[in-house]
């Protein structure tokens, strides 16, 4: 799939990049949550706050491992991802779960009990972040929970190669305080912010990582 009419121009590069690397990305990071007790603790807290009755969207669900973990925690969760390759892979690996191709900037749903954006906002250009967070706010019901995970920093890491494939992917690091300010401006109450320091020897956790929780 190339450029979709009307979408921001960065999306086609992100989509093509993840389509190209879906299989090796999933193989590399499949067991990552097993090695990440703090991530599991944060996801468990989110699941407890949301509860089993509400609908939850994993926005930028990739291979679907986090989606499946949230389901195992008792949530009614489905995944949405920009990359059809990732969605096909997630459906194959988790046939009991629903995954759809879509843009986290345009969830086109209301009344959600929770949204997780786990390392997916890192691909959204900064100028678009306020609009994306406003969209999350609209998609949640009053009291609904938002959980964000992202690498901490000020820079953009551009990759034109990943897993042996040519890609055009930008990984944007973010500052938790800056994101918290944007969340407040979008109407959220920020309820928690945590930063995990880099984990030695971990490819997935080589940078500090932030977890932010907010409530509509
Ligand atoms: C670093 S991966 C993280 C995947 C998954 N959340 C995880 O933690 O395993 C980023 C994912 O976000 C998706 N993504 C990036 N921009 C997106 C957008 N605007 N809308 C939906 N998904 C997006 C990518 O296709 C990719 O699957």
GROMACS .gro file of C-alpha atoms and ligand atoms in nm:
model
  243
    1UNK     CA    1   0.000   0.000   0.000
    2UNK     CA    2   0.145   0.341  -0.093
    3UNK     CA    3   0.027   0.688  -0.005
    4UNK     CA    4  -0.335   0.711   0.108
    5UNK     CA    5  -0.514   1.021  -0.018
    6UNK     CA    6  -0.551   1.285   0.252
    7UNK     CA    7  -0.317   1.132   0.509
    8UNK     CA    8  -0.008   1.311   0.646
    9UNK     CA    9   0.294   1.252   0.417
   10UNK     CA   10   0.505   1.077   0.684
   11UNK     CA   11   0.258   0.788   0.705
   12UNK     CA   12   0.349   0.615   0.378
   13UNK     CA   13   0.716   0.585   0.479
   14UNK     CA   14   0.624   0.450   0.823
   15UNK     CA   15   0.377   0.204   0.671
   16UNK     CA   16   0.623   0.081   0.408
   17UNK     CA   17   0.901   0.051   0.666
   18UNK     CA   18   0.699  -0.166   0.903
   19UNK     CA   19   0.557  -0.370   0.617
   20UNK     CA   20   0.917  -0.451   0.517
   21UNK     CA   21   1.037  -0.548   0.865
   22UNK     CA   22   0.723  -0.700   1.017
   23UNK     CA   23   0.855  -1.058   1.026
   24UNK     CA   24   1.206  -0.995   1.168
   25UNK     CA   25   1.072  -0.728   1.404
   26UNK     CA   26   0.824  -0.976   1.549
   27UNK     CA   27   1.084  -1.252   1.573
   28UNK     CA   28   1.330  -1.022   1.751
   29UNK     CA   29   1.093  -0.870   2.004
   30UNK     CA   30   0.842  -1.157   2.050
   31UNK     CA   31   0.955  -1.242   2.406
   32UNK     CA   32   1.038  -0.887   2.512
   33UNK     CA   33   0.760  -0.853   2.769
   34UNK     CA   34   0.880  -1.172   2.941
   35UNK     CA   35   1.205  -0.987   3.018
   36UNK     CA   36   1.039  -0.661   3.122
   37UNK     CA   37   0.877  -0.683   3.467
   38UNK     CA   38   0.833  -0.307   3.496
   39UNK     CA   39   0.648  -0.293   3.163
   40UNK     CA   40   0.423  -0.577   3.278
   41UNK     CA   41   0.357  -0.396   3.606
   42UNK     CA   42   0.254  -0.080   3.422
   43UNK     CA   43   0.030  -0.275   3.183
   44UNK     CA   44  -0.124  -0.460   3.480
   45UNK     CA   45  -0.200  -0.131   3.656
   46UNK     CA   46  -0.361  -0.001   3.336
   47UNK     CA   47  -0.569  -0.319   3.304
   48UNK     CA   48  -0.688  -0.294   3.663
   49UNK     CA   49  -0.784   0.070   3.621
   50UNK     CA   50  -0.978   0.000   3.299
   51UNK     CA   51  -1.149  -0.320   3.413
   52UNK     CA   52  -1.296  -0.602   3.206
   53UNK     CA   53  -1.613  -0.438   3.076
   54UNK     CA   54  -1.486  -0.155   2.860
   55UNK     CA   55  -1.352  -0.164   2.507
   56UNK     CA   56  -0.979  -0.096   2.471
   57UNK     CA   57  -0.771  -0.012   2.163
   58UNK     CA   58  -0.401  -0.091   2.132
   59UNK     CA   59  -0.306   0.193   1.897
   60UNK     CA   60  -0.003   0.096   1.690
   61UNK     CA   61  -0.026  -0.268   1.794
   62UNK     CA   62   0.251  -0.403   1.567
   63UNK     CA   63   0.288  -0.782   1.602
   64UNK     CA   64   0.017  -0.785   1.870
   65UNK     CA   65   0.216  -0.918   2.166
   66UNK     CA   66   0.108  -0.633   2.393
   67UNK     CA   67  -0.251  -0.668   2.269
   68UNK     CA   68  -0.246  -1.036   2.362
   69UNK     CA   69  -0.090  -0.956   2.699
   70UNK     CA   70  -0.370  -0.708   2.772
   71UNK     CA   71  -0.627  -0.969   2.670
   72UNK     CA   72  -0.461  -1.214   2.910
   73UNK     CA   73  -0.502  -0.947   3.180
   74UNK     CA   74  -0.877  -0.960   3.121
   75UNK     CA   75  -0.929  -0.666   2.885
   76UNK     CA   76  -1.161  -0.651   2.582
   77UNK     CA   77  -0.887  -0.523   2.353
   78UNK     CA   78  -0.830  -0.495   1.980
   79UNK     CA   79  -0.533  -0.372   1.782
   80UNK     CA   80  -0.503  -0.099   1.520
   81UNK     CA   81  -0.191  -0.048   1.312
   82UNK     CA   82  -0.087   0.157   1.011
   83UNK     CA   83   0.102  -0.133   0.853
   84UNK     CA   84  -0.102  -0.400   0.673
   85UNK     CA   85   0.201  -0.628   0.702
   86UNK     CA   86   0.200  -0.592   1.079
   87UNK     CA   87  -0.178  -0.642   1.093
   88UNK     CA   88  -0.152  -0.962   0.884
   89UNK     CA   89   0.124  -1.091   1.109
   90UNK     CA   90  -0.067  -1.006   1.428
   91UNK     CA   91  -0.380  -1.180   1.296
   92UNK     CA   92  -0.173  -1.488   1.211
   93UNK     CA   93  -0.002  -1.499   1.552
   94UNK     CA   94  -0.317  -1.416   1.751
   95UNK     CA   95  -0.614  -1.549   1.549
   96UNK     CA   96  -0.848  -1.505   1.844
   97UNK     CA   97  -0.790  -1.127   1.853
   98UNK     CA   98  -0.912  -0.850   1.622
   99UNK     CA   99  -0.658  -0.632   1.442
  100UNK     CA  100  -0.744  -0.363   1.188
  101UNK     CA  101  -0.543  -0.140   0.960
  102UNK     CA  102  -0.585   0.219   1.073
  103UNK     CA  103  -0.417   0.538   1.186
  104UNK     CA  104  -0.391   0.619   1.555
  105UNK     CA  105  -0.454   0.979   1.455
  106UNK     CA  106  -0.797   0.884   1.328
  107UNK     CA  107  -0.940   0.608   1.550
  108UNK     CA  108  -1.296   0.693   1.444
  109UNK     CA  109  -1.452   0.552   1.764
  110UNK     CA  110  -1.597   0.689   2.087
  111UNK     CA  111  -1.671   0.550   2.430
  112UNK     CA  112  -1.349   0.355   2.478
  113UNK     CA  113  -1.250   0.256   2.831
  114UNK     CA  114  -0.881   0.262   2.746
  115UNK     CA  115  -0.619   0.336   2.481
  116UNK     CA  116  -0.262   0.208   2.485
  117UNK     CA  117  -0.003   0.366   2.255
  118UNK     CA  118   0.305   0.154   2.326
  119UNK     CA  119   0.605   0.281   2.129
  120UNK     CA  120   0.386   0.405   1.844
  121UNK     CA  121   0.369   0.781   1.916
  122UNK     CA  122   0.745   0.776   1.845
  123UNK     CA  123   0.660   0.782   1.476
  124UNK     CA  124   0.427   1.083   1.493
  125UNK     CA  125   0.586   1.416   1.391
  126UNK     CA  126   0.581   1.659   1.687
  127UNK     CA  127   0.348   1.906   1.518
  128UNK     CA  128   0.085   1.631   1.495
  129UNK     CA  129   0.106   1.520   1.859
  130UNK     CA  130  -0.151   1.768   1.996
  131UNK     CA  131  -0.404   1.655   1.736
  132UNK     CA  132  -0.337   1.287   1.807
  133UNK     CA  133  -0.381   1.336   2.183
  134UNK     CA  134  -0.700   1.537   2.123
  135UNK     CA  135  -0.823   1.244   1.913
  136UNK     CA  136  -0.745   0.999   2.194
  137UNK     CA  137  -0.941   1.224   2.431
  138UNK     CA  138  -1.242   1.222   2.198
  139UNK     CA  139  -1.224   0.842   2.157
  140UNK     CA  140  -1.227   0.774   2.533
  141UNK     CA  141  -1.533   0.785   2.752
  142UNK     CA  142  -1.521   1.016   3.056
  143UNK     CA  143  -1.292   0.847   3.308
  144UNK     CA  144  -1.125   0.643   3.032
  145UNK     CA  145  -0.756   0.559   3.072
  146UNK     CA  146  -0.467   0.638   2.839
  147UNK     CA  147  -0.128   0.465   2.865
  148UNK     CA  148   0.172   0.582   2.664
  149UNK     CA  149   0.514   0.417   2.635
  150UNK     CA  150   0.804   0.586   2.455
  151UNK     CA  151   1.181   0.631   2.452
  152UNK     CA  152   1.305   0.941   2.634
  153UNK     CA  153   1.516   1.204   2.462
  154UNK     CA  154   1.523   1.508   2.238
  155UNK     CA  155   1.648   1.369   1.910
  156UNK     CA  156   1.518   1.183   1.607
  157UNK     CA  157   1.691   0.862   1.506
  158UNK     CA  158   1.656   0.812   1.131
  159UNK     CA  159   1.696   0.460   0.993
  160UNK     CA  160   1.737   0.389   0.624
  161UNK     CA  161   1.813   0.025   0.696
  162UNK     CA  162   1.660  -0.215   0.945
  163UNK     CA  163   1.687  -0.594   0.968
  164UNK     CA  164   1.857  -0.593   0.626
  165UNK     CA  165   1.573  -0.402   0.456
  166UNK     CA  166   1.577  -0.052   0.310
  167UNK     CA  167   1.342   0.164   0.516
  168UNK     CA  168   1.274   0.533   0.579
  169UNK     CA  169   1.181   0.534   0.946
  170UNK     CA  170   1.209   0.812   1.202
  171UNK     CA  171   1.214   0.718   1.571
  172UNK     CA  172   1.140   1.028   1.777
  173UNK     CA  173   1.238   1.043   2.140
  174UNK     CA  174   1.013   1.247   2.364
  175UNK     CA  175   1.035   1.423   2.698
  176UNK     CA  176   0.781   1.298   2.955
  177UNK     CA  177   0.719   1.647   3.094
  178UNK     CA  178   0.656   1.785   2.746
  179UNK     CA  179   0.414   1.502   2.666
  180UNK     CA  180   0.244   1.553   3.005
  181UNK     CA  181   0.193   1.919   2.918
  182UNK     CA  182   0.039   1.823   2.583
  183UNK     CA  183  -0.186   1.572   2.761
  184UNK     CA  184  -0.309   1.842   2.999
  185UNK     CA  185  -0.369   2.077   2.705
  186UNK     CA  186  -0.574   1.802   2.538
  187UNK     CA  187  -0.794   1.782   2.849
  188UNK     CA  188  -0.638   1.482   3.027
  189UNK     CA  189  -0.550   1.452   3.395
  190UNK     CA  190  -0.201   1.299   3.406
  191UNK     CA  191  -0.209   1.032   3.678
  192UNK     CA  192   0.140   0.876   3.660
  193UNK     CA  193   0.476   0.925   3.497
  194UNK     CA  194   0.771   0.690   3.533
  195UNK     CA  195   1.108   0.657   3.360
  196UNK     CA  196   1.297   0.330   3.344
  197UNK     CA  197   1.672   0.365   3.301
  198UNK     CA  198   1.842   0.174   3.014
  199UNK     CA  199   1.869  -0.201   3.064
  200UNK     CA  200   2.222  -0.332   3.000
  201UNK     CA  201   2.237  -0.577   2.710
  202UNK     CA  202   1.878  -0.513   2.596
  203UNK     CA  203   1.825  -0.402   2.237
  204UNK     CA  204   1.467  -0.304   2.314
  205UNK     CA  205   1.549  -0.109   2.630
  206UNK     CA  206   1.881   0.051   2.539
  207UNK     CA  207   1.739   0.400   2.603
  208UNK     CA  208   1.550   0.542   2.901
  209UNK     CA  209   1.182   0.468   2.854
  210UNK     CA  210   0.886   0.661   2.984
  211UNK     CA  211   0.542   0.540   3.085
  212UNK     CA  212   0.269   0.802   3.117
  213UNK     CA  213  -0.083   0.738   3.236
  214UNK     CA  214  -0.365   0.985   3.196
  215UNK     CA  215  -0.739   0.990   3.245
  216UNK     CA  216  -1.007   1.164   3.047
  217LIG     C1  217   0.790   0.025   1.753
  217LIG     S1  218   0.647  -0.056   1.689
  217LIG     C2  219   0.561  -0.097   1.840
  217LIG     C3  220   0.460  -0.207   1.818
  217LIG     C4  221   0.387  -0.252   1.945
  217LIG     N1  222   0.313  -0.144   2.007
  217LIG     C5  223   0.484  -0.313   2.042
  217LIG     O1  224   0.516  -0.251   2.144
  217LIG     O2  225   0.529  -0.426   2.016
  217LIG     C6  226   0.553   0.081   1.627
  217LIG     C7  227   0.424   0.037   1.559
  217LIG     O3  228   0.342   0.154   1.545
  217LIG     C8  229   0.282   0.151   1.417
  217LIG     N2  230   0.249   0.288   1.379
  217LIG     C9  231   0.333   0.391   1.353
  217LIG     N3  232   0.264   0.503   1.324
  217LIG    C10  233   0.132   0.469   1.332
  217LIG    C11  234   0.011   0.541   1.312
  217LIG     N4  235   0.011   0.670   1.275
  217LIG     N5  236  -0.105   0.476   1.330
  217LIG    C12  237  -0.108   0.344   1.364
  217LIG     N6  238   0.004   0.272   1.384
  217LIG    C13  239   0.122   0.333   1.368
  217LIG    C14  240   0.386   0.086   1.328
  217LIG     O4  241   0.330   0.035   1.207
  217LIG    C15  242   0.442  -0.021   1.421
  217LIG     O5  243   0.373  -0.142   1.407
   0.00000   0.00000   0.00000
